[in-house]
CSV table of C-alpha atoms in Angstrom, one decimal:
chain,number,residue,atom,x,y,z
A,27,MET,CA,158.6,74.6,195.6
A,28,LEU,CA,162.1,74.1,194.3
A,29,ASP,CA,162.7,77.8,195.2
A,30,LEU,CA,161.8,77.1,198.8
A,31,ILE,CA,164.2,74.1,199.1
A,32,GLU,CA,166.9,76.1,197.4
A,33,ILE,CA,166.5,79.1,199.7
A,34,VAL,CA,166.5,76.9,202.8
A,35,ARG,CA,169.5,75.0,201.5
A,36,ASP,CA,171.6,78.1,200.8
A,37,ASN,CA,170.5,80.0,204.0
A,38,TRP,CA,169.8,77.4,206.7
A,39,VAL,CA,172.7,78.5,208.9
A,40,LEU,CA,171.5,82.1,208.8
A,41,LEU,CA,168.0,81.1,209.7
A,42,LEU,CA,169.2,78.9,212.5
A,43,ILE,CA,171.9,81.0,214.2
A,44,GLY,CA,172.2,84.2,212.2
A,45,GLN,CA,175.7,85.4,211.5
A,46,TYR,CA,177.2,83.7,214.5
A,47,PRO,CA,180.2,83.2,215.1
A,48,TYR,CA,181.1,86.1,212.8
A,49,GLY,CA,178.4,88.4,214.1
A,50,PRO,CA,175.8,88.3,216.8
A,51,LEU,CA,173.7,85.2,217.4
A,52,GLY,CA,170.5,85.4,215.4
A,53,GLY,CA,167.9,83.3,213.7
A,54,ILE,CA,165.7,80.8,215.5
A,55,ALA,CA,168.4,80.5,218.2
A,56,ALA,CA,168.0,84.1,219.0
A,57,THR,CA,164.2,84.0,218.8
A,58,LEU,CA,164.1,81.0,221.3
A,59,ILE,CA,166.7,82.6,223.6
A,60,LEU,CA,164.7,85.8,223.7
A,61,SER,CA,161.5,84.0,224.4
A,62,VAL,CA,162.9,81.6,227.0
A,63,VAL,CA,164.9,84.3,228.9
A,64,GLY,CA,162.0,86.7,228.6
A,65,ILE,CA,159.4,84.3,230.0
A,66,LEU,CA,161.7,83.0,232.7
A,67,LEU,CA,162.4,86.5,234.0
A,68,ALA,CA,158.8,87.5,233.5
A,69,PHE,CA,157.5,84.6,235.6
A,70,PRO,CA,158.8,85.6,239.0
A,71,VAL,CA,157.9,89.2,238.2
A,72,SER,CA,154.3,88.2,237.3
A,73,VAL,CA,153.9,86.3,240.6
A,74,ALA,CA,155.1,89.4,242.4
A,75,LEU,CA,152.7,91.7,240.4
A,76,ALA,CA,149.8,89.3,241.0
A,77,LEU,CA,150.4,89.2,244.8
A,78,ALA,CA,150.7,93.0,244.8
A,79,ARG,CA,147.4,93.3,243.0
A,80,LEU,CA,145.7,90.9,245.5
A,81,SER,CA,147.3,92.7,248.5
A,82,PRO,CA,145.2,94.4,251.1
A,83,TRP,CA,147.3,97.5,251.0
A,84,ALA,CA,146.0,100.1,248.6
A,85,TRP,CA,149.4,101.8,248.2
A,86,LEU,CA,150.8,98.6,246.7
A,87,ARG,CA,147.7,97.5,244.8
A,88,TRP,CA,147.0,100.8,243.0
A,89,PRO,CA,150.3,101.5,241.3
A,90,VAL,CA,150.7,97.9,240.2
A,91,THR,CA,147.1,97.7,238.9
A,92,ALA,CA,147.8,101.0,237.0
A,93,LEU,CA,151.0,99.5,235.5
A,94,VAL,CA,149.3,96.3,234.4
A,95,TYR,CA,146.4,98.2,232.8
A,96,ILE,CA,148.7,100.6,231.0
A,97,VAL,CA,151.0,97.9,229.6
A,98,ARG,CA,148.0,95.8,228.6
A,99,GLY,CA,146.4,98.8,226.9
A,100,VAL,CA,149.4,99.8,224.8
A,101,PRO,CA,150.6,97.9,221.7
A,102,LEU,CA,153.8,96.0,222.2
A,103,LEU,CA,155.5,97.9,219.4
A,104,LEU,CA,155.1,101.2,221.2
A,105,ILE,CA,156.5,99.7,224.4
A,106,ILE,CA,159.5,98.5,222.5
A,107,LEU,CA,160.1,101.9,221.0
A,108,TRP,CA,159.6,103.6,224.3
A,109,THR,CA,162.1,101.3,226.0
A,110,TYR,CA,164.5,101.6,223.1
A,111,PHE,CA,164.6,105.4,223.4
A,112,LEU,CA,164.2,105.7,227.2
A,113,LEU,CA,166.5,103.1,228.5
A,114,PRO,CA,169.7,104.7,227.2
A,115,LEU,CA,168.5,108.1,228.6
A,116,VAL,CA,167.8,106.6,232.0
A,117,LEU,CA,171.0,104.5,232.2
A,118,GLY,CA,173.2,107.1,230.5
A,119,GLN,CA,174.8,104.5,228.2
A,120,ASN,CA,174.0,102.6,225.1
A,121,VAL,CA,171.9,99.5,225.5
A,122,SER,CA,171.9,96.7,222.8
A,123,GLY,CA,168.8,95.9,220.9
A,124,PHE,CA,168.8,92.4,222.4
A,125,ALA,CA,168.9,93.7,226.0
A,126,THR,CA,166.2,96.3,225.2
A,127,MET,CA,164.0,93.5,223.8
A,128,ILE,CA,164.5,91.4,226.9
A,129,CYS,CA,163.5,94.3,229.2
A,130,THR,CA,160.4,95.0,227.1
A,131,LEU,CA,159.4,91.4,226.9
A,132,VAL,CA,159.8,90.9,230.7
A,133,LEU,CA,157.6,94.0,231.4
A,134,TYR,CA,155.0,93.1,228.8
A,135,GLU,CA,154.7,89.3,229.4
A,136,ALA,CA,154.9,89.8,233.2
A,137,SER,CA,151.9,92.1,233.0
A,138,TYR,CA,149.8,89.6,231.0
A,139,LEU,CA,151.0,86.6,233.1
A,140,SER,CA,150.2,88.4,236.3
A,141,GLU,CA,146.6,88.4,235.3
A,142,VAL,CA,146.8,84.6,234.7
A,143,VAL,CA,148.4,84.1,238.1
A,144,ARG,CA,145.9,86.3,239.8
A,145,ALA,CA,143.0,84.4,238.2
A,146,GLY,CA,144.7,81.1,239.3
A,147,ILE,CA,145.0,82.2,242.9
A,148,GLN,CA,141.4,83.6,243.0
A,149,ALA,CA,140.0,80.5,241.4
A,150,LEU,CA,141.1,78.3,244.3
A,151,PRO,CA,138.3,77.7,246.9
A,152,ASN,CA,138.6,80.0,249.8
A,153,GLY,CA,138.6,77.0,252.1
A,154,GLN,CA,142.2,76.3,251.1
A,155,THR,CA,143.4,79.6,252.6
A,156,GLU,CA,141.1,79.1,255.6
A,157,ALA,CA,142.5,75.6,256.2
A,158,ALA,CA,146.1,76.9,255.9
A,159,ARG,CA,145.5,79.8,258.2
A,160,SER,CA,143.6,77.8,260.8
A,161,LEU,CA,146.6,75.4,261.0
A,162,GLY,CA,148.7,78.4,261.9
A,163,HIS,CA,150.4,79.1,258.6
A,164,GLY,CA,151.1,82.8,258.0
A,165,TYR,CA,150.5,84.6,254.7
A,166,VAL,CA,153.9,83.7,253.2
A,167,ARG,CA,153.8,80.1,254.2
A,168,ALA,CA,150.2,79.6,253.1
A,169,MET,CA,151.1,81.2,249.7
A,170,ARG,CA,154.3,79.2,249.3
A,171,HIS,CA,153.2,75.7,250.3
A,172,ILE,CA,149.5,75.6,249.7
A,173,ILE,CA,148.1,78.4,247.4
A,174,LEU,CA,150.8,79.0,244.8
A,175,PRO,CA,151.7,75.3,244.1
A,176,GLN,CA,148.1,74.7,243.3
A,177,ALA,CA,147.4,77.9,241.4
A,178,LEU,CA,150.6,77.7,239.3
A,179,TYR,CA,150.0,74.0,238.5
A,180,ASN,CA,146.5,74.8,237.3
A,181,MET,CA,147.9,77.7,235.3
A,182,LEU,CA,150.5,75.7,233.4
A,183,PRO,CA,148.5,75.5,230.1
A,184,SER,CA,147.9,79.3,230.2
A,185,MET,CA,151.5,79.9,230.9
A,186,LEU,CA,152.6,77.7,228.0
A,187,SER,CA,150.2,79.6,225.6
A,188,GLN,CA,151.7,82.9,227.0
A,189,PHE,CA,155.1,81.5,226.0
A,190,ILE,CA,153.8,80.8,222.5
A,191,SER,CA,152.6,84.4,222.1
A,192,THR,CA,156.0,85.5,223.4
A,193,ILE,CA,157.7,83.7,220.6
A,194,GLN,CA,155.5,85.5,218.2
A,195,ASP,CA,156.0,88.8,220.0
A,196,THR,CA,159.8,88.6,219.4
A,197,THR,CA,159.3,89.3,215.7
A,198,LEU,CA,158.7,92.9,216.7
A,199,GLY,CA,162.4,93.1,217.8
A,200,TYR,CA,163.0,93.5,214.1
A,201,VAL,CA,162.1,97.2,214.3
A,202,ILE,CA,165.0,97.9,216.7
A,203,ASN,CA,167.5,95.7,214.8
A,204,VAL,CA,167.4,92.6,217.1
A,205,GLN,CA,168.8,89.9,214.9
A,206,GLU,CA,166.3,87.2,215.4
A,207,LEU,CA,164.5,85.0,212.9
A,208,THR,CA,162.5,87.7,211.2
A,209,PHE,CA,165.6,89.8,210.9
A,210,ALA,CA,167.4,86.9,209.3
A,211,ALA,CA,164.6,86.3,206.8
A,212,ASN,CA,164.6,89.9,205.9
A,213,GLN,CA,168.4,89.7,205.2
A,214,ILE,CA,167.8,86.8,202.9
A,215,ASN,CA,165.0,88.7,201.2
A,216,ASN,CA,167.3,91.7,200.7
A,217,GLN,CA,169.9,89.4,199.0
A,218,LEU,CA,167.5,87.7,196.7
A,219,LEU,CA,165.3,90.7,196.1
A,220,THR,CA,163.0,88.8,193.7
A,221,LYS,CA,161.5,86.1,196.0
A,222,PRO,CA,159.8,87.8,198.9
A,223,PHE,CA,156.8,85.5,198.8
A,224,GLN,CA,159.0,82.3,199.1
A,225,VAL,CA,161.2,83.8,201.8
A,226,PHE,CA,158.4,85.0,204.0
A,227,PHE,CA,156.5,81.8,203.4
A,228,ILE,CA,159.5,79.9,204.9
A,229,LEU,CA,159.5,82.3,207.8
A,230,ALA,CA,155.8,81.7,208.4
A,231,ILE,CA,156.2,77.9,208.2
A,232,THR,CA,159.1,78.0,210.7
A,233,TYR,CA,157.1,80.0,213.3
A,234,PHE,CA,154.2,77.8,212.7
A,235,VAL,CA,156.1,74.6,213.3
A,236,VAL,CA,157.7,75.9,216.5
A,237,CYS,CA,154.4,77.3,217.9
A,238,PHE,CA,152.3,74.3,216.8
A,239,THR,CA,154.6,71.9,218.5
A,240,LEU,CA,154.3,73.9,221.7
A,241,THR,CA,150.5,74.3,221.4
A,242,ALA,CA,150.2,70.5,221.1
A,243,LEU,CA,152.3,70.2,224.2
A,244,ALA,CA,150.1,72.7,226.0
A,245,HIS,CA,147.0,70.6,225.1
A,246,GLN,CA,148.7,67.5,226.5
A,247,VAL,CA,149.5,69.2,229.7
A,248,GLU,CA,145.9,70.5,229.9
A,249,ARG,CA,144.5,67.0,229.5
A,250,ARG,CA,146.8,65.7,232.2
A,251,ILE,CA,145.7,68.4,234.6
A,252,ALA,CA,142.1,67.7,233.9
A,253,ARG,CA,142.6,64.0,234.6
A,254,ARG,CA,144.4,64.8,237.8
A,255,ARG,CA,141.6,67.2,239.0
A,256,LEU,CA,139.2,64.4,238.6
A,257,GLY,CA,141.3,62.2,240.9
A,258,GLY,CA,143.9,59.8,239.9
A,259,GLY,CA,146.1,61.0,237.1
A,260,VAL,CA,149.6,61.9,238.4
A,261,ALA,CA,148.9,60.3,241.8
A,262,PRO,CA,150.3,56.8,242.3
A,263,GLN,CA,147.9,54.4,240.7
A,264,ILE,CA,148.8,51.4,242.8
A,265,ILE,CA,148.0,51.6,246.4
A,266,ASP,CA,148.6,48.6,248.7
A,267,GLY,CA,148.9,46.4,245.6
A,268,VAL,CA,145.4,47.4,244.5
A,269,VAL,CA,145.2,49.2,241.2
A,270,MET,CA,143.1,52.2,241.7
A,271,PRO,CA,140.6,52.7,238.9
A,272,ALA,CA,141.3,56.0,237.1
A,273,ALA,CA,138.4,58.0,238.3
A,274,GLN,CA,136.0,59.0,235.5
A,275,GLY,CA,134.3,61.8,237.3
A,276,PRO,CA,134.4,63.8,240.5
A,277,ALA,CA,132.7,61.0,242.4
A,278,PRO,CA,135.1,59.8,245.1
A,279,VAL,CA,136.7,56.4,244.8
A,280,GLY,CA,135.3,54.2,247.5
A,281,GLU,CA,137.0,51.9,250.0
A,282,VAL,CA,139.6,49.6,248.4
A,283,SER,CA,140.9,47.9,251.6
B,91,MET,CA,139.4,77.0,277.8
B,92,ILE,CA,137.2,79.0,275.5
B,93,GLN,CA,135.4,82.0,277.0
B,94,PHE,CA,133.0,84.3,275.2
B,95,SER,CA,132.0,87.4,277.0
B,96,GLN,CA,129.5,89.8,275.5
B,97,VAL,CA,130.6,88.9,271.9
B,98,ASN,CA,128.8,90.8,269.2
B,99,LYS,CA,129.1,90.6,265.5
B,100,TRP,CA,127.2,92.3,262.7
B,101,TYR,CA,127.0,91.6,259.0
B,102,GLY,CA,125.9,95.1,257.8
B,103,ASN,CA,122.6,95.6,259.6
B,104,TYR,CA,122.3,91.9,260.5
B,105,HIS,CA,123.1,91.1,264.1
B,106,ALA,CA,124.9,87.8,263.6
B,107,LEU,CA,126.1,87.3,267.1
B,108,ASN,CA,124.1,88.9,269.8
B,109,ASP,CA,125.8,89.4,273.2
B,110,ILE,CA,127.2,85.9,273.5
B,111,THR,CA,128.5,85.0,276.9
B,112,ALA,CA,129.4,81.3,277.4
B,113,GLU,CA,132.3,79.1,278.3
B,114,VAL,CA,133.7,75.8,277.1
B,115,LYS,CA,135.7,74.3,280.0
B,116,LYS,CA,138.8,72.2,279.7
B,117,GLY,CA,137.9,68.6,278.8
B,118,GLU,CA,134.4,69.5,278.0
B,119,VAL,CA,132.5,68.5,274.9
B,120,VAL,CA,130.0,71.2,273.8
B,121,VAL,CA,127.6,70.7,271.0
B,122,VAL,CA,126.2,73.9,269.4
B,123,CYS,CA,122.9,73.3,267.7
B,124,GLY,CA,120.1,75.4,266.3
B,125,PRO,CA,118.3,76.1,263.1
B,126,SER,CA,120.3,77.1,260.0
B,127,GLY,CA,121.3,80.8,260.0
B,128,SER,CA,121.2,81.0,263.8
B,129,GLY,CA,124.9,81.9,263.9
B,130,LYS,CA,126.4,78.6,265.0
B,131,SER,CA,129.1,78.5,262.3
B,132,THR,CA,129.8,82.2,262.8
B,133,LEU,CA,130.3,81.6,266.5
B,134,ILE,CA,132.7,78.7,266.1
B,135,ARG,CA,134.7,80.6,263.4
B,136,THR,CA,135.3,83.5,265.7
B,137,VAL,CA,137.3,81.2,268.1
B,138,ASN,CA,140.2,81.0,265.7
B,139,ARG,CA,139.4,84.4,264.2
B,140,LEU,CA,138.3,83.2,260.8
B,141,GLU,CA,135.7,85.8,261.6
B,142,ASN,CA,136.3,89.1,263.4
B,143,ILE,CA,134.0,90.4,266.1
B,144,LYS,CA,132.6,93.8,266.7
B,145,SER,CA,132.7,94.0,270.4
B,146,GLY,CA,133.3,91.8,273.4
B,147,GLN,CA,136.1,89.5,274.4
B,148,LEU,CA,137.0,86.0,273.4
B,149,LEU,CA,139.7,84.1,275.4
B,150,PHE,CA,141.3,80.9,274.3
B,151,ASP,CA,143.4,79.3,277.0
B,152,GLY,CA,143.7,82.7,278.5
B,153,HIS,CA,144.8,84.5,275.3
B,154,ASP,CA,142.6,87.2,273.9
B,155,VAL,CA,142.0,85.9,270.3
B,156,GLN,CA,140.2,88.9,269.0
B,157,SER,CA,142.5,91.6,270.4
B,158,ARG,CA,143.2,94.3,267.9
B,159,THR,CA,146.8,94.4,269.2
B,160,ASN,CA,147.6,90.7,268.2
B,161,THR,CA,150.5,90.6,265.8
B,162,SER,CA,150.1,88.2,263.0
B,163,ARG,CA,152.7,86.0,264.6
B,164,GLU,CA,150.8,85.8,267.8
B,165,LEU,CA,147.6,85.0,265.9
B,166,ASN,CA,149.3,82.2,263.9
B,167,ARG,CA,150.6,80.7,267.1
B,168,LEU,CA,147.2,80.8,268.6
B,169,ARG,CA,145.6,79.3,265.5
B,170,SER,CA,148.2,76.5,265.5
B,171,ARG,CA,146.9,75.5,268.9
B,172,ILE,CA,143.3,75.4,267.9
B,173,GLY,CA,142.3,72.4,265.8
B,174,PHE,CA,139.6,73.2,263.2
B,175,VAL,CA,137.7,70.8,261.1
B,176,PHE,CA,135.6,72.2,258.2
B,177,GLN,CA,132.4,71.0,256.7
B,178,SER,CA,134.1,70.7,253.3
B,179,PHE,CA,137.2,69.0,254.6
B,180,ASN,CA,139.6,71.4,252.8
B,181,LEU,CA,142.4,69.0,252.4
B,182,PHE,CA,145.2,70.2,250.2
B,183,PRO,CA,144.6,68.4,246.9
B,184,HIS,CA,148.2,68.7,245.7
B,185,LEU,CA,149.6,66.8,248.6
B,186,SER,CA,149.3,63.2,249.6
B,187,VAL,CA,147.4,62.2,252.7
B,188,LEU,CA,150.7,61.8,254.6
B,189,GLU,CA,152.0,65.2,253.3
B,190,ASN,CA,148.7,66.9,254.3
B,191,ILE,CA,149.4,65.8,257.9
B,192,THR,CA,153.1,66.4,258.1
B,193,LEU,CA,153.2,69.8,256.3
B,194,SER,CA,152.2,71.9,259.3
B,195,PRO,CA,154.2,70.2,262.1
B,196,MET,CA,157.3,70.3,259.9
B,197,ARG,CA,156.9,73.9,258.7
B,198,ILE,CA,155.5,75.5,261.8
B,199,HIS,CA,157.0,73.4,264.6
B,200,GLY,CA,160.2,72.6,262.7
B,201,MET,CA,159.6,68.9,263.3
B,202,LYS,CA,162.1,66.6,261.5
B,203,ARG,CA,160.6,64.7,258.6
B,204,GLY,CA,161.1,61.2,260.1
B,205,LEU,CA,159.4,62.1,263.3
B,206,ALA,CA,156.6,63.9,261.6
B,207,ARG,CA,155.9,60.9,259.4
B,208,GLU,CA,156.0,58.6,262.3
B,209,LYS,CA,153.5,60.7,264.2
B,210,ALA,CA,151.3,61.1,261.1
B,211,MET,CA,151.2,57.3,260.7
B,212,GLN,CA,150.1,56.9,264.3
B,213,LEU,CA,147.3,59.5,263.7
B,214,LEU,CA,146.3,57.8,260.5
B,215,ASP,CA,146.2,54.5,262.3
B,216,ARG,CA,144.0,56.1,264.9
B,217,VAL,CA,141.5,57.3,262.3
B,218,GLY,CA,141.6,53.9,260.6
B,219,LEU,CA,143.4,55.1,257.4
B,220,ALA,CA,147.0,53.9,257.7
B,221,ASN,CA,146.6,52.2,254.4
B,222,LYS,CA,145.8,55.5,252.6
B,223,ALA,CA,149.0,57.4,253.5
B,224,GLY,CA,150.1,57.6,249.9
B,225,ALA,CA,146.8,58.4,248.4
B,226,TYR,CA,145.7,61.8,247.2
B,227,PRO,CA,142.5,63.5,248.6
B,228,ALA,CA,140.6,63.1,245.3
B,229,GLN,CA,141.0,59.3,245.6
B,230,LEU,CA,139.3,59.2,249.0
B,231,SER,CA,135.6,59.1,249.9
B,232,GLY,CA,134.1,62.1,251.8
B,233,GLY,CA,134.2,60.2,255.1
B,234,GLN,CA,137.9,59.3,254.6
B,235,GLN,CA,138.8,62.8,253.7
B,236,GLN,CA,137.1,64.1,256.8
B,237,ARG,CA,139.0,61.6,258.9
B,238,VAL,CA,142.3,62.7,257.3
B,239,ALA,CA,141.3,66.3,258.1
B,240,ILE,CA,140.8,65.4,261.7
B,241,ALA,CA,144.2,63.7,261.8
B,242,ARG,CA,145.8,66.8,260.1
B,243,ALA,CA,144.4,69.0,262.8
B,244,LEU,CA,145.5,66.6,265.6
B,245,ALA,CA,149.0,66.6,264.2
B,246,MET,CA,149.5,70.1,265.7
B,247,GLU,CA,148.6,68.6,269.1
B,248,PRO,CA,146.0,71.3,269.9
B,249,PRO,CA,144.6,71.5,273.4
B,250,ALA,CA,141.1,71.9,271.9
B,251,MET,CA,139.3,70.9,268.7
B,252,LEU,CA,136.6,72.8,266.8
B,253,PHE,CA,134.2,71.0,264.4
B,254,ASP,CA,132.1,73.1,262.0
B,255,GLU,CA,129.4,70.8,260.8
B,256,PRO,CA,131.9,68.0,260.1
B,257,THR,CA,129.3,65.5,258.8
B,258,SER,CA,127.0,67.8,256.9
B,259,ALA,CA,128.7,67.3,253.5
B,260,LEU,CA,128.8,63.5,253.8
B,261,ASP,CA,126.7,60.8,252.4
B,262,PRO,CA,124.6,59.2,255.3
B,263,GLU,CA,126.6,55.9,255.3
B,264,MET,CA,129.8,57.8,256.0
B,265,VAL,CA,128.6,59.9,258.9
B,266,GLY,CA,129.2,57.1,261.4
B,267,GLU,CA,132.9,56.6,260.7
B,268,VAL,CA,133.6,60.3,261.3
B,269,LEU,CA,131.4,60.5,264.4
B,270,ALA,CA,133.2,57.4,265.8
B,271,VAL,CA,136.6,59.2,265.5
B,272,MET,CA,135.1,62.3,267.3
B,273,ARG,CA,133.6,60.0,270.0
B,274,GLY,CA,137.1,58.5,270.5
B,275,LEU,CA,138.6,62.0,270.9
B,276,ALA,CA,135.9,62.9,273.4
B,277,ASP,CA,136.6,59.7,275.4
B,278,GLU,CA,140.2,60.7,275.7
B,279,GLY,CA,139.3,64.0,277.3
B,280,MET,CA,139.8,66.4,274.4
B,281,THR,CA,138.1,69.8,274.8
B,282,MET,CA,135.7,70.0,271.9
B,283,MET,CA,133.2,72.5,270.5
B,284,CYS,CA,131.1,71.0,267.7
B,285,VAL,CA,128.5,72.5,265.5
B,286,THR,CA,126.4,69.6,264.3
B,287,HIS,CA,123.0,68.4,263.4
B,288,GLU,CA,123.7,64.9,264.7
B,289,MET,CA,121.4,64.9,267.7
B,290,ASN,CA,122.3,61.4,268.7
B,291,PHE,CA,125.9,62.4,268.9
B,292,ALA,CA,124.9,65.4,271.1
B,293,ARG,CA,122.8,63.2,273.3
B,294,GLU,CA,125.5,60.5,273.8
B,295,VAL,CA,128.8,62.4,273.7
B,296,ALA,CA,128.2,66.1,274.7
B,297,ASP,CA,128.7,67.4,278.2
B,298,ARG,CA,126.6,70.5,277.4
B,299,VAL,CA,124.4,71.6,274.5
B,300,TRP,CA,124.1,75.2,273.5
B,301,PHE,CA,121.0,76.0,271.6
B,302,MET,CA,121.3,79.1,269.3
B,303,ASP,CA,118.7,81.1,267.4
B,304,ALA,CA,119.1,84.5,265.6
B,305,GLY,CA,122.6,85.0,266.9
B,306,LYS,CA,121.7,84.3,270.6
B,307,ILE,CA,122.4,81.4,272.8
B,308,LEU,CA,118.9,80.7,274.1
B,309,GLU,CA,119.6,77.7,276.3
B,310,THR,CA,122.6,75.8,277.7
B,311,ALA,CA,121.9,72.5,279.4
B,312,ALA,CA,123.2,69.0,279.9
B,313,PRO,CA,122.0,66.9,276.9
B,314,ARG,CA,119.6,64.8,278.9
B,315,ASP,CA,117.8,67.9,280.2
B,316,PHE,CA,117.9,69.6,276.8
B,317,PHE,CA,116.4,66.7,274.9
B,318,ASN,CA,113.9,65.6,277.5
B,319,ALA,CA,112.8,69.0,278.9
B,320,PRO,CA,113.9,71.9,276.8
B,321,GLN,CA,113.1,75.2,278.5
B,322,HIS,CA,113.0,77.8,275.8
B,323,PRO,CA,109.9,77.7,273.5
B,324,ARG,CA,112.1,78.1,270.4
B,325,ALA,CA,114.2,75.0,271.5
B,326,GLN,CA,111.0,73.1,272.1
B,327,ARG,CA,109.8,73.9,268.6
B,328,PHE,CA,113.2,73.1,267.1
B,329,LEU,CA,113.3,69.6,268.7
B,330,SER,CA,109.7,68.8,267.8
B,331,ASP,CA,110.4,69.8,264.2
B,332,LEU,CA,113.4,67.4,264.3
B,333,ARG,CA,111.3,64.6,265.7
B,334,SER,CA,108.5,65.0,263.2
B,335,HIS,CA,110.8,63.9,260.4
């Protein structure tokens, strides 16, 4: 136990921000930046992929479907290695491990998220699209104002859990020398040499705390959405000075006036 | 206003609409009735092309709705001029009542927010729900939701309104409030085509009744004639079945 405290006390800067400002940013900071940037870039890509997969045009649907299936069928580690060796060849110049990792994460997470988005769109009742179209909204407007806001809102918990897996996925950046949290822990281990159990225990705890916090948040979001689906919830609770009872089931709330 | 000529539609081998030729005139209220599965809903859904047809022609206000050469822009424009009310309301649950009504005039007609809200409040007042402007659909009863759906359709100022079984999903005590709104529209001279099982509404409000069975319109008549002296044997049986309940 004392070992743990001692290791954290001596190395907390390294665990937090890596060798910054003397070297590249690392540690938890790098892990979180990788995950956040990765998921933020992956999100619009995933919506585009999902729409392509749902499109009526086979020439668009097929290649995207193939891409998603391939990415989902290959371990992340292999995609990282492929990107690592291919990207410099394609671009004709060196690419940093960090940039490589971002590219890989965007491709990988976007493929997974696109399935979430697709499910979210398909789970909406067909009547929503029909109502939008019969009012005269074209495909783009119907998607933008009616379908996607509902689908993405309903998908928030799944997206948060995808974000949590992304955090865990960043550990693999270690193999291409991305200086994130796992890399920092390994540096510490290499210095101490004799305390691998303690060092990697600290690493595990750190990941757990970050991910557990987010999981708890996801659960809270999920509950809020469930409440709202049943009526009430986020909607204003006081209408015409009358407090609307928070609906307990799908039964509609009757006249209040 | 709405002209069907020799409209045919198939679902696989099933002849869903069989050589339909009929017309809804401007200002006319037509009630389409018939046993379930007779093609009533399919017929009304072809008018704004929620369903395609196999052959024939369908004119709305002189425009060929089902033409294969319609661009999506033309089709959207046509649809925005045809009010459609669904059996299951289909309000947008993520928007408040007011936003449900203002969304389309603002996005499609480019109406300013202030004006759109003002008109929406007038419409809500007309359907008796001005006090629900800020509520969300899930907080309303079925009858209230359907009245909002009617207001939403009216906000586009359509020259004709289509109703696809607007009261079939409602509890009996809420049917009246929706029918009252429809009756008001009819009194103001709105062109209406309604698929409904509410025979009293048909009797009192309709100018003509179309009786359908197995994808065909078997009889068109003024409601008094249709209910007192139906001509087609299938219509006679349908009405006597209704009365025996």
